[in-house]
Coordinates of C-alpha atoms in Angstrom, one line a residue:
X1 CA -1.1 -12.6 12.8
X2 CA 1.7 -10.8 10.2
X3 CA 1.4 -11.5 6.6
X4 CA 5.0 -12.9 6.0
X5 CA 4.7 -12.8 2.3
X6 CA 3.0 -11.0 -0.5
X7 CA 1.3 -14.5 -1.0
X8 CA 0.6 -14.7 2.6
X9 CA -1.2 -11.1 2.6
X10 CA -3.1 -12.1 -0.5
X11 CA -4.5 -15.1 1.4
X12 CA -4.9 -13.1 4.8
X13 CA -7.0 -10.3 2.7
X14 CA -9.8 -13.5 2.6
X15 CA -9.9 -14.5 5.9
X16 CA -11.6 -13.6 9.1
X17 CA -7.9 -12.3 10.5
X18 CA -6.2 -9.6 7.9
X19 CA -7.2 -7.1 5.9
X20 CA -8.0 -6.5 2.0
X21 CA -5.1 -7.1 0.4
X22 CA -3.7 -3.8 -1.1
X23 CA -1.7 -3.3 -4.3
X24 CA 2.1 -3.0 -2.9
X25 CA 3.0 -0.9 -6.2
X26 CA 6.0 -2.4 -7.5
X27 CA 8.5 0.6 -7.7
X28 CA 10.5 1.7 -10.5
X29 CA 13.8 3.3 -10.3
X30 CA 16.7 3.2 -12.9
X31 CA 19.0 6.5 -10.9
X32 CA 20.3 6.7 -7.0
X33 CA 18.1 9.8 -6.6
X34 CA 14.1 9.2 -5.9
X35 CA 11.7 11.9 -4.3
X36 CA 10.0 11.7 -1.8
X37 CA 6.6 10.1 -3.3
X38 CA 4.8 7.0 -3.8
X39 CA 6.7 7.1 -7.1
X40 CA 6.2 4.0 -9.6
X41 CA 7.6 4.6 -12.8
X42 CA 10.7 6.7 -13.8
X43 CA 10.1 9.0 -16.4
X44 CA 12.7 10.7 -17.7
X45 CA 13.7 9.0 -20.0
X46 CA 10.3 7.8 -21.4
X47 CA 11.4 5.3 -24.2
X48 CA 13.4 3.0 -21.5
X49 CA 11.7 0.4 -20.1
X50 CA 11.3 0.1 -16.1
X51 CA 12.9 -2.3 -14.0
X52 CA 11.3 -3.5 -10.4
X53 CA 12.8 -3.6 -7.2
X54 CA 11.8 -6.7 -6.5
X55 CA 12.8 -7.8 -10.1
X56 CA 12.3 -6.8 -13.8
X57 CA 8.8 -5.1 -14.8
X58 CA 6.7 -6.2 -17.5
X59 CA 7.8 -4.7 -20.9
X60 CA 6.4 -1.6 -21.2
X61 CA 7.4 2.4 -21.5
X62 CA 5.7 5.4 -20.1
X63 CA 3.5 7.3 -22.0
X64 CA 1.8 10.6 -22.1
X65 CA -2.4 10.3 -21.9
X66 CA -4.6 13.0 -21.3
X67 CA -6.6 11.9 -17.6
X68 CA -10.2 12.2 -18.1
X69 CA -11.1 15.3 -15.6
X70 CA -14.5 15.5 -15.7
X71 CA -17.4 13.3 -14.0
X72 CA -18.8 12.8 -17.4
X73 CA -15.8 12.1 -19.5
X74 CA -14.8 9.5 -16.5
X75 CA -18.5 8.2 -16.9
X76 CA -18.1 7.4 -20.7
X77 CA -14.9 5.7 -19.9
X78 CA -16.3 3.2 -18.0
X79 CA -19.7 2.8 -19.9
X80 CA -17.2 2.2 -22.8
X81 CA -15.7 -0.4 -20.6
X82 CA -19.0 -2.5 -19.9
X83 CA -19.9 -2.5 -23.0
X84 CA -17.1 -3.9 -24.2
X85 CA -16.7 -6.5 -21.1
X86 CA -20.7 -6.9 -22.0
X87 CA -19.4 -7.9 -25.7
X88 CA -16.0 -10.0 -25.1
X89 CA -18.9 -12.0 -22.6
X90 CA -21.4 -12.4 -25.5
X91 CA -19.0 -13.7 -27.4
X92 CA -16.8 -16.2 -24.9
X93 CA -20.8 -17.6 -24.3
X94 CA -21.1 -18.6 -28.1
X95 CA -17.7 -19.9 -28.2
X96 CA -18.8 -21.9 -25.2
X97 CA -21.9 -23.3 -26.7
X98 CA -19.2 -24.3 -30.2
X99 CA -17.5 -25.9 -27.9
X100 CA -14.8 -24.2 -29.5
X101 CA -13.8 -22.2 -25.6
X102 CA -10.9 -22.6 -23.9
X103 CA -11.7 -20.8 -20.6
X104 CA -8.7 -20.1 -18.1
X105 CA -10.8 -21.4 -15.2
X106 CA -13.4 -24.0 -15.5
X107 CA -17.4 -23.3 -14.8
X108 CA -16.2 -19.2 -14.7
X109 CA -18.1 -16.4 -15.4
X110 CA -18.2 -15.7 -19.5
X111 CA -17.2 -12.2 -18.0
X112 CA -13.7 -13.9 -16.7
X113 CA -11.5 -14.1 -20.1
X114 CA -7.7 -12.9 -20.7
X115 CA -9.2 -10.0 -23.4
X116 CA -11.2 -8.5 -20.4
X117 CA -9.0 -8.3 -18.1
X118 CA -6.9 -6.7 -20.8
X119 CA -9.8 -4.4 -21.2
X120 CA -9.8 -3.3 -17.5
X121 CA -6.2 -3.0 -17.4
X122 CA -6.1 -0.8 -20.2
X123 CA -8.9 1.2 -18.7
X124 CA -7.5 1.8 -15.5
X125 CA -4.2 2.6 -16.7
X126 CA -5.9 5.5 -18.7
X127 CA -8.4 6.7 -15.9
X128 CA -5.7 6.5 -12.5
X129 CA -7.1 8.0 -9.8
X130 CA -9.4 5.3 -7.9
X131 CA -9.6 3.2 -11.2
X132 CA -6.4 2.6 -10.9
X133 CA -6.0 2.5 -7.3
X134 CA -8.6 -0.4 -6.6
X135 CA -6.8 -2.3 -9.8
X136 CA -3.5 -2.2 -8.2
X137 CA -5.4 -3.3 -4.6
X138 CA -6.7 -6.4 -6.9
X139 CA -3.5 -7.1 -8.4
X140 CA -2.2 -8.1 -5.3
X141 CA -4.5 -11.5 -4.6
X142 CA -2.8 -14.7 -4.6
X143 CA -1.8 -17.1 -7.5
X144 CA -4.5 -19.7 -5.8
X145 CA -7.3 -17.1 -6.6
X146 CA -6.3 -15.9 -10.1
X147 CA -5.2 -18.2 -12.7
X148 CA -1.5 -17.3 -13.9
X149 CA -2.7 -16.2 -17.6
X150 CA -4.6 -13.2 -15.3
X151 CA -2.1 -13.0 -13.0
X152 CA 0.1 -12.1 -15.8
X153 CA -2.0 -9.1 -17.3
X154 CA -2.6 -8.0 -13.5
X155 CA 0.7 -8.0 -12.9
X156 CA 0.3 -4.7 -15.2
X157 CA -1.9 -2.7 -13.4
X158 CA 1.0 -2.2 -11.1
X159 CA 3.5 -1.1 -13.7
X160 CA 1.1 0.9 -16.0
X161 CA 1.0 4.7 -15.0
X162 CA 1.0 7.2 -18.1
X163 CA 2.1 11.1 -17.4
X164 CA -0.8 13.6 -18.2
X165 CA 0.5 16.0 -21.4
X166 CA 2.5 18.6 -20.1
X167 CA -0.6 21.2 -21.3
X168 CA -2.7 19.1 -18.5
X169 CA 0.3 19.3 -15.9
X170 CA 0.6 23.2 -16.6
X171 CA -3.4 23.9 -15.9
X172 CA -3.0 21.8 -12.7
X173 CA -0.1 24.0 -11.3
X174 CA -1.5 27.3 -12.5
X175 CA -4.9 26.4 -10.8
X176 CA -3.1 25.4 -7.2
X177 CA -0.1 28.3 -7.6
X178 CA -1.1 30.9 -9.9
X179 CA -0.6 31.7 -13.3
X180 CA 2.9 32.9 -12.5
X181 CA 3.8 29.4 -11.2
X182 CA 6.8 28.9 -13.0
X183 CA 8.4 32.3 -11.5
X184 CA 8.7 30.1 -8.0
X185 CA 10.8 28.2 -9.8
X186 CA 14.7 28.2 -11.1
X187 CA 14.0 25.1 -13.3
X188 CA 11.5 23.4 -13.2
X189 CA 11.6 19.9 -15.5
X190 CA 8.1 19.6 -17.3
X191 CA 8.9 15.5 -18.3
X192 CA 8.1 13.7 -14.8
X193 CA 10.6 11.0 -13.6
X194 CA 7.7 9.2 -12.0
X195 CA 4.1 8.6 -12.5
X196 CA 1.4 6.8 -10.0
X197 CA -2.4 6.4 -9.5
X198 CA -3.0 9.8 -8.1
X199 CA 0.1 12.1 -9.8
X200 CA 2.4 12.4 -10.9
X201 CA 6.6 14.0 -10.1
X202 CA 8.6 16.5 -11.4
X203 CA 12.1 17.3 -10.5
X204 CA 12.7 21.2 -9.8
X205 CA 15.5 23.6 -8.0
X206 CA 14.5 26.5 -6.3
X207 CA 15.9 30.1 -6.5
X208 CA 18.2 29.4 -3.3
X209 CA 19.4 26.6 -5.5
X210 CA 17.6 23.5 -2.9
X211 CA 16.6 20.9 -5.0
X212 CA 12.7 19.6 -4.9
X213 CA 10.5 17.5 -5.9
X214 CA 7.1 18.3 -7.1
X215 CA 4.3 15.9 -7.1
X216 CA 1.2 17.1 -9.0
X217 CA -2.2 15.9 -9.0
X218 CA -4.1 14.6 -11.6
X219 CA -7.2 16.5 -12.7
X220 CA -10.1 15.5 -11.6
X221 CA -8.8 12.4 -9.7
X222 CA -10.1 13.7 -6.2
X223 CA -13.4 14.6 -7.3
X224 CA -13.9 11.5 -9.2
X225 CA -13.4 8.9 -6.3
X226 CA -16.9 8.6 -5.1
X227 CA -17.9 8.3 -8.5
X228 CA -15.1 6.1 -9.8
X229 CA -15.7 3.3 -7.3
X230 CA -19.5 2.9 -7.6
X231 CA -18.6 2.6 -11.3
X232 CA -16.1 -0.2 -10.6
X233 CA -18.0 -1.4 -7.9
X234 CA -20.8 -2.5 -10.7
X235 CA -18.4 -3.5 -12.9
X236 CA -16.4 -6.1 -10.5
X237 CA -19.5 -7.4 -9.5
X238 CA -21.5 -7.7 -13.4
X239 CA -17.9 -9.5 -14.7
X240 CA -17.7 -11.6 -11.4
X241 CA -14.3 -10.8 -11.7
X242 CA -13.7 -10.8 -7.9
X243 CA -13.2 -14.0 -6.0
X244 CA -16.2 -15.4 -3.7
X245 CA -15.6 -14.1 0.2
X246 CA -14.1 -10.6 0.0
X247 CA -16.5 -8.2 1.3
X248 CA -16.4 -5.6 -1.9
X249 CA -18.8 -3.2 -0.2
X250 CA -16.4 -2.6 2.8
X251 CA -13.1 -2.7 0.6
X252 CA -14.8 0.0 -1.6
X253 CA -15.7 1.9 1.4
X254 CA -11.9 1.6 3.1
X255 CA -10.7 2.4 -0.4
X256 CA -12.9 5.7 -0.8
X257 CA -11.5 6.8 2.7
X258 CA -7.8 6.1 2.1
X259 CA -8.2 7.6 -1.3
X260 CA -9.3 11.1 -0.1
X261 CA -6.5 11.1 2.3
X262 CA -4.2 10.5 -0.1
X263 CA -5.6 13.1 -2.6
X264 CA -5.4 15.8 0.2
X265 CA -1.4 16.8 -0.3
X266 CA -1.9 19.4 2.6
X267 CA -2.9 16.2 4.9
X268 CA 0.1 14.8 3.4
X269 CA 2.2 17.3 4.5
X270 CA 1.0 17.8 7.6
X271 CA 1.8 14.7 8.3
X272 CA 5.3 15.1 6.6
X273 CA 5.6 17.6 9.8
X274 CA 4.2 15.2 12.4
X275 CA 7.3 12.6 11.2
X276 CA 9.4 15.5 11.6
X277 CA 8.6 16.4 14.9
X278 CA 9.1 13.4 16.9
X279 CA 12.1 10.7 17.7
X280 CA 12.2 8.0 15.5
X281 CA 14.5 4.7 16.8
X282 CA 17.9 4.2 16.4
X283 CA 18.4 7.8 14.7
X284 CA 18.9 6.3 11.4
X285 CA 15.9 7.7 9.9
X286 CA 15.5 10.7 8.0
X287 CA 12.3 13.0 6.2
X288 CA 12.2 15.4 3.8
X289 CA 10.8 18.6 4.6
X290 CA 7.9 20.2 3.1
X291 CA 8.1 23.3 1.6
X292 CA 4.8 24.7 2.7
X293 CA 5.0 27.8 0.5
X294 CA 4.6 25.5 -2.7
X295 CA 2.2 23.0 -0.7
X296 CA -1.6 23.6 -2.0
X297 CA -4.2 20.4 -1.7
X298 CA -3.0 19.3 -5.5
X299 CA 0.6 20.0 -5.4
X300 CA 3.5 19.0 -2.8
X301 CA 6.6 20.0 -3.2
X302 CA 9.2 19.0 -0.6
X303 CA 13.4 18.4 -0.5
X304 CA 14.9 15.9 -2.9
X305 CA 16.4 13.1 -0.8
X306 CA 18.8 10.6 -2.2
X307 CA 19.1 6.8 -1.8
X308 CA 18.7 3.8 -3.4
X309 CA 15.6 1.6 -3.7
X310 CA 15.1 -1.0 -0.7
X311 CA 14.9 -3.9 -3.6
X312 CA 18.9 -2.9 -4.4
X313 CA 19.4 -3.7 -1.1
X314 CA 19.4 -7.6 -2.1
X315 CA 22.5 -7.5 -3.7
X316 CA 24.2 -6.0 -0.6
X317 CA 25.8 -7.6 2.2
X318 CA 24.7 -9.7 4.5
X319 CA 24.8 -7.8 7.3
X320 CA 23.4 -4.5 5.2
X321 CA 20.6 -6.8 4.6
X322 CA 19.7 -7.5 8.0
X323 CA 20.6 -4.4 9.4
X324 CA 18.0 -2.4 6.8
X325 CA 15.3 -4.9 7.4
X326 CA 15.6 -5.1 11.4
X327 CA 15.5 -1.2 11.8
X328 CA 12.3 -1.1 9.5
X329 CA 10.5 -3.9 11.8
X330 CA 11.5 -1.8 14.5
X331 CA 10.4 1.4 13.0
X332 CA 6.5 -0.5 12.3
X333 CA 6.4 -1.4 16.1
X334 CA 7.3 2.0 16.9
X335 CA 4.8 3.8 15.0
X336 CA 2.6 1.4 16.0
X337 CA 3.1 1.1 19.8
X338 CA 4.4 4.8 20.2
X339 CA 3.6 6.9 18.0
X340 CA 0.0 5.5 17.4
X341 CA 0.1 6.6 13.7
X342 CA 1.8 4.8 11.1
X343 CA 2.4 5.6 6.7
X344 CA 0.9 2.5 5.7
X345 CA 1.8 2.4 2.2
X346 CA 4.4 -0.6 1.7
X347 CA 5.6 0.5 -1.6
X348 CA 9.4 -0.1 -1.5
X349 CA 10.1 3.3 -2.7
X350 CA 8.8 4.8 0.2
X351 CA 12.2 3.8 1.7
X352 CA 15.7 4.3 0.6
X353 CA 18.9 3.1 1.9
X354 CA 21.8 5.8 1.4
X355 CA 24.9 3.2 1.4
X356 CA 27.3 6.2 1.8
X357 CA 25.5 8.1 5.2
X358 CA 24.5 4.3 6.4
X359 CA 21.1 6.1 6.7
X360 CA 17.3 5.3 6.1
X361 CA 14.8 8.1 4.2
X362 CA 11.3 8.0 4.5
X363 CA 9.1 8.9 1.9
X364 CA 5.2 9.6 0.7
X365 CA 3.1 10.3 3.8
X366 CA -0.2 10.8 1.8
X367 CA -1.8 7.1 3.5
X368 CA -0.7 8.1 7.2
X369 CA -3.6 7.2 9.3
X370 CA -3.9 7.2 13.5
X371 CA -4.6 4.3 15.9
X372 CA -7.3 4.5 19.0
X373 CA -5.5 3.4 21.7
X374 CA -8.4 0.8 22.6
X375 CA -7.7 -0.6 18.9
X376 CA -4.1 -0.8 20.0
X377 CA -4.0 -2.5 23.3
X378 CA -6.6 -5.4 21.7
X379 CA -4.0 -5.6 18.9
X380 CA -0.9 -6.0 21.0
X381 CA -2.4 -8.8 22.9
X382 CA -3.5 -10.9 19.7
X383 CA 0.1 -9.8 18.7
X384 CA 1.1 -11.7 22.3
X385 CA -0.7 -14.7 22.2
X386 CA 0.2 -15.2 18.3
X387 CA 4.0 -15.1 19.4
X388 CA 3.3 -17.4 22.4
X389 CA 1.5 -19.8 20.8
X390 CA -1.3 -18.9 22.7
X391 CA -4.5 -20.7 21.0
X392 CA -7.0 -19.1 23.9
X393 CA -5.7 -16.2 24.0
X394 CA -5.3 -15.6 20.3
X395 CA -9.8 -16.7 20.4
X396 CA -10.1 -14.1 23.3
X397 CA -8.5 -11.0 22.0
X398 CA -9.3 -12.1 18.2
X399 CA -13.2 -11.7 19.3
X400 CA -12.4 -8.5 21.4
X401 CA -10.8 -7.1 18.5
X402 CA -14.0 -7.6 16.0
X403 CA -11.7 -10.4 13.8
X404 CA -14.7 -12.9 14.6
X405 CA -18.2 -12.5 16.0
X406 CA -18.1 -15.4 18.5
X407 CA -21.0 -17.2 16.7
X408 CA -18.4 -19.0 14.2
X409 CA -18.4 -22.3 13.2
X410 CA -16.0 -24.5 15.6
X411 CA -14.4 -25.1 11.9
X412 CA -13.4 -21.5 11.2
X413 CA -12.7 -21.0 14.9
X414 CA -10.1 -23.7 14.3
X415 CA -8.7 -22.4 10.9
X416 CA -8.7 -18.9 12.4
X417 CA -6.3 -19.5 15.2
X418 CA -4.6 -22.4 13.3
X419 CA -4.0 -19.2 10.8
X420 CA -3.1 -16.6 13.7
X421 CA -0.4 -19.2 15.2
X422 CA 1.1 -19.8 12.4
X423 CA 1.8 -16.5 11.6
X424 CA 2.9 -16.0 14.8
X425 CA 5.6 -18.2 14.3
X426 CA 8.2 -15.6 13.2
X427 CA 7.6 -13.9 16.9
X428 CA 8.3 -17.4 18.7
X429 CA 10.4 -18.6 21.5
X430 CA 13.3 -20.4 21.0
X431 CA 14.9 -18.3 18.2
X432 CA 17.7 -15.2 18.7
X433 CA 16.9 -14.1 15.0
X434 CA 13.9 -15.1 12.5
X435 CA 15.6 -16.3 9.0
X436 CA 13.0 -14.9 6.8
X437 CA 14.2 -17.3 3.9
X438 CA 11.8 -19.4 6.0
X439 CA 8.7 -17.4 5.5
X440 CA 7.3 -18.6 2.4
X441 CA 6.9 -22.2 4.5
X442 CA 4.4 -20.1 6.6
X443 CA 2.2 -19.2 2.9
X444 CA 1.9 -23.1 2.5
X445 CA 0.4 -23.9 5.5
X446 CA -2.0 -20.8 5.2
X447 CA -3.0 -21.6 1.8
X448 CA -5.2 -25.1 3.1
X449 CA -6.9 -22.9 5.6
X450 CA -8.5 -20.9 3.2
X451 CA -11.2 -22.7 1.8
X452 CA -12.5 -22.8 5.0
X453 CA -12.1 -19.3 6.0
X454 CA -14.0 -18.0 2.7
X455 CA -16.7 -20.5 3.4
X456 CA -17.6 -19.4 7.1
X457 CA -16.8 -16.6 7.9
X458 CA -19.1 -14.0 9.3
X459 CA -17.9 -10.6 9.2
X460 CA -15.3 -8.2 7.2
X461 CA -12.2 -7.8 8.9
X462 CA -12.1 -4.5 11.4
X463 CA -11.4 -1.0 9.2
X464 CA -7.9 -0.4 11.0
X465 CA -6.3 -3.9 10.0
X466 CA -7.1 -2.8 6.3
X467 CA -4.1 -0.3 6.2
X468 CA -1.8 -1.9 8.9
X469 CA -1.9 -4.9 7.4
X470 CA -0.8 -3.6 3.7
X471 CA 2.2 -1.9 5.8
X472 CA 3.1 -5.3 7.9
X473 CA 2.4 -7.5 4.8
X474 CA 4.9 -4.9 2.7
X475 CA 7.6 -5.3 5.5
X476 CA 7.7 -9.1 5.3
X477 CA 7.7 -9.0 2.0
X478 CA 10.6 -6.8 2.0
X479 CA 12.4 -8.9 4.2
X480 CA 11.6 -11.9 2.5
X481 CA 13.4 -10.8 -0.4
X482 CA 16.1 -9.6 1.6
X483 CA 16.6 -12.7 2.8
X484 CA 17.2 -11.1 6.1
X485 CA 17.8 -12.4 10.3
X486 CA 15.4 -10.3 12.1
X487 CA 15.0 -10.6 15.9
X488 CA 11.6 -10.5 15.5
X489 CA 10.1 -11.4 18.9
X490 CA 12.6 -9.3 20.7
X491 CA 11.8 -6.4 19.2
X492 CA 8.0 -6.9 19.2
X493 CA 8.0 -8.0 23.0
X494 CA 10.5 -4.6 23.6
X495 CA 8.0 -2.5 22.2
X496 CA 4.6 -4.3 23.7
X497 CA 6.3 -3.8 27.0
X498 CA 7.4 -0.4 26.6
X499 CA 3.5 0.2 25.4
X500 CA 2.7 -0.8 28.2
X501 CA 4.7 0.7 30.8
X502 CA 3.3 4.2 29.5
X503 CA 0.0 3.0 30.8
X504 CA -0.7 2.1 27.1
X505 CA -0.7 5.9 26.3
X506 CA 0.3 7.1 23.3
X507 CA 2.8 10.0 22.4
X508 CA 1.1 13.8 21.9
X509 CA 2.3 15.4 19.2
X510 CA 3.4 19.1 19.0
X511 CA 0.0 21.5 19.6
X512 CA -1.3 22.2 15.4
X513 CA 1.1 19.3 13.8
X514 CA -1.9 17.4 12.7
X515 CA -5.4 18.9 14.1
X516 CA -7.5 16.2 15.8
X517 CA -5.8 12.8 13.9
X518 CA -8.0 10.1 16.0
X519 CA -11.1 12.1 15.3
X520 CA -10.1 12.5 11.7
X521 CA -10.0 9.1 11.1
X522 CA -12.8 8.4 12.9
X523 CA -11.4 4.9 14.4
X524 CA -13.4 2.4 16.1
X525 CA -12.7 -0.6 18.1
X526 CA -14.6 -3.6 19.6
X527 CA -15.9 -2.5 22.9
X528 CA -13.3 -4.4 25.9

């Protein structure tokens, strides 16, 4: 049931089993120091161009774009953009009917050209916010579903983040802390060293001489969300740029969620609190601490951690490699089993490795969400069956759990639990440690079950699995490239049964933390 590669998420996001596949934003880093942020792209040194974690980014530098902060000016961007998508169509169909086309995919939309997708790209990359957000969700799919020429200019969405002018970044921080703003300040450095959908981060010391980072807001991005994705919504489906099967109204409407959560930076560090205040495994983790005093719903400012990027880890040890990657599977189950609330964004820069303290930092908080422990108990017997390679058990607690209706074909019934084993396989009997150099064997024998999957299946997958499935897919992903020996099914059957020796209760977190998370989240489950 966990996505043991990028690929493998991609092709999970279409069937009955995992969620939409969310963009796992390809972090930039070029220094030892990152905040505490879903950063992307180091900025300060603007010319340079940004390497990956998981490998070189596509040429490029940052650059500084005024964000469009108003409903209108947002709305002439994208009529702009179908206009042009409307034109590059007009004329693909007359090259078409010259005979003189040389379409990436056969029998495709006329919408469906390189210099489109170009057009989007751009667009998004100028708009950020949910424009941006929902482009980096789409980058994600699977080679089998985009052809490579578009995978290639996706492949962009996740490294293109401009900084708004520093005029725009001084507006946003008067509005949230006054006009005196800079006064709360020793230094505060106006060139951000990273940039990402929502904000962007500035590097600042404080008059007792703690260093900070700063993570402002761009204008306009929160109220723009609602707005932003019915405008992409009509867009994806004129251009037909999505691929047959993915339920767009229920991605745009997990999207819309997640995306004011993560534009609330007083949720964000509420939650930042929440992390603080309970026992994480192993004591190897650490959070930064909020400095609530300089926290308003558009800024968060919180301690400057150090640490290298997980993707550096690579070139490490062996046994760094696998020590890294088996305390962040046992961190997931943790959250997930005993904490009951989990920071589901996989970007790799949300953890760092400090070689020199052996210790592991936690960062960006802002797409935290809780668990009902109904949801949870469902889960961790799918979870179960997977790793036994329980084919009845992994129908029962599939249907309990809302992954299928019950009225399936026998053929996606098949594929369904054929898929659910498989990625099971990991959690097995019969193996001490899971060599993750393995996992891409798992994406194969996915892939064929696909077709099938898109063809009959009956319902989206439930809300919940949206965001814990971006997390789990990030974590294989992560180990993948690691190339790390995990002991998978230990840890997952340690923290099942520990689950459920507390009655399959969850922990309570400190009285005000985080006011009423279930209810804020408003999770559901499949009835038992």
């Amino acid at each position: 049931m966990l996505p043991t590669s990028i690929r493998a998420a991609g092709l999970l996001h279409r069937s009955s089993l995992a969620s939409a596949s969310p963009a796992i934003r390809a972090t930039v880093t070029g220094a030892r120091s990152f905040h505490a942020c879903s950063c992307r792209l180091r900025a300060a040194d603007p010319p340079s161009a940004p390497t990956s974690p998981s490998g070189p980014a596509a040429p490029g530098t940052m650059q500084s774009s005024a964000v469009p902060s108003t409903k209108i000016g947002r709305f002439v961007q994208y009529g702009g953009l179908a206009v042009k998508l409307g034109a590059g169509a007009i004329g693909e169909s007359l090259s078409r009917m010259a005979g003189t086309s040389k379409p990436v995919i056969e029998g495709a939309s006329p919408f469906l050209t390189p210099e489109n997708v170009q057009r989007i790209v751009t667009t998004l990359t100028q708009m950020r916010g949910a424009a941006l957000k929902l482009g980096q969700m789409i980058s994600i799919q699977d080679s089998g579903v985009f052809p490579k020429e578009i995978e290639e200019v996706l492949v962009r969405v996740q490294n293109g983040a401009n900084y708004m002018p520093r005029r725009q970044m001084k507006q946003v921080m008067a509005n949230e802390l006054g006009r005196d703003w800079q006064s709360k300040f020793k230094h505060f450095d106006p060139v951000p060293f990273a940039a990402a959908s929502i904000g962007q981060v500035h590097r600042a010391t404080l008059h007792d001489g703690t260093t900070v980072a700063v993570k402002v807001q761009y204008p306009g991005v929160a109220d723009s969300i609602e707005s932003d994705l019915a405008h992409l919504r009509s867009i994806a489906i004129l251009s037909g740029f999505l691929p047959k099967g993915l339920y767009l109204d229920n991605s745009v409407a997990v999207a819309k969620r997640e995306l004011l959560w993560e534009t609330d930076y007083m949720r964000e560090a509420a939650w930042l609190a929440a992390f603080r205040a309970v026992d994480l495994p192993g004591d190897v983790f650490d959070v930064p601490r909020p400095i609530m005093d300089l926290c308003t719903p558009r800024v968060l400012t919180m301690e400057f951690v150090n640490g290298v990027p997980l993707g550096k880890v690579a070139d490490m040890s062996q046994e760094t490699r696998d020590w890294v990657a088996a305390h962040l599977m046992r961190l997931t189950l943790h959250e997930l089993f005993t904490l009951g609330f989990m920071q589901t964004d996989p970007n790799w820069s949300n953890f760092l490795y400090d070689p020199h303290a052996h210790r592991l930092r936690l960062l960006d908080f802002g797409s935290t969400r809780a668990f009902g422990a109904t949801f949870l108990q469902h889960y961790a017997n799918v979870l179960e069956a997977a790793a036994n390679q329980d084919a009845a058990g992994v129908m029962h607690w599939s249907e309990k759990l809302g992954f299928l209706t019950g009225y399936e074909a026998p053929a996606m019934r098949d594929a369904h639990v054929a898929a659910v084993l498989t990625l099971g396989e990991p959690f097995a009997a019969g193996q001490e440690m899971y060599d993750f150099t393995h996992a891409r064997d798992v994406t194969h024998k996915i892939r064929d079950l696909i077709p099938t999957m898109l063809e009959h299946r009956l319902s989206p997958p439930p809300d919940e699995t949206y965001s814990l499935h971006r997390k789990v897919s990030g974590l294989f992903l992560l180990c993948t490239r690691l190339q790390a020996r995990v002991p998978c099914r230990q840890l997952l059957l340690e923290a099942i049964e520990e689950f459920r020796a507390r009655g399959e209760t969850l922990i309570q977190l400190p009285e005000g933390v985080v006011p009423s998370p279930l209810e804020e989240v408003g999770v559901t489950c499949a009835s038992a």
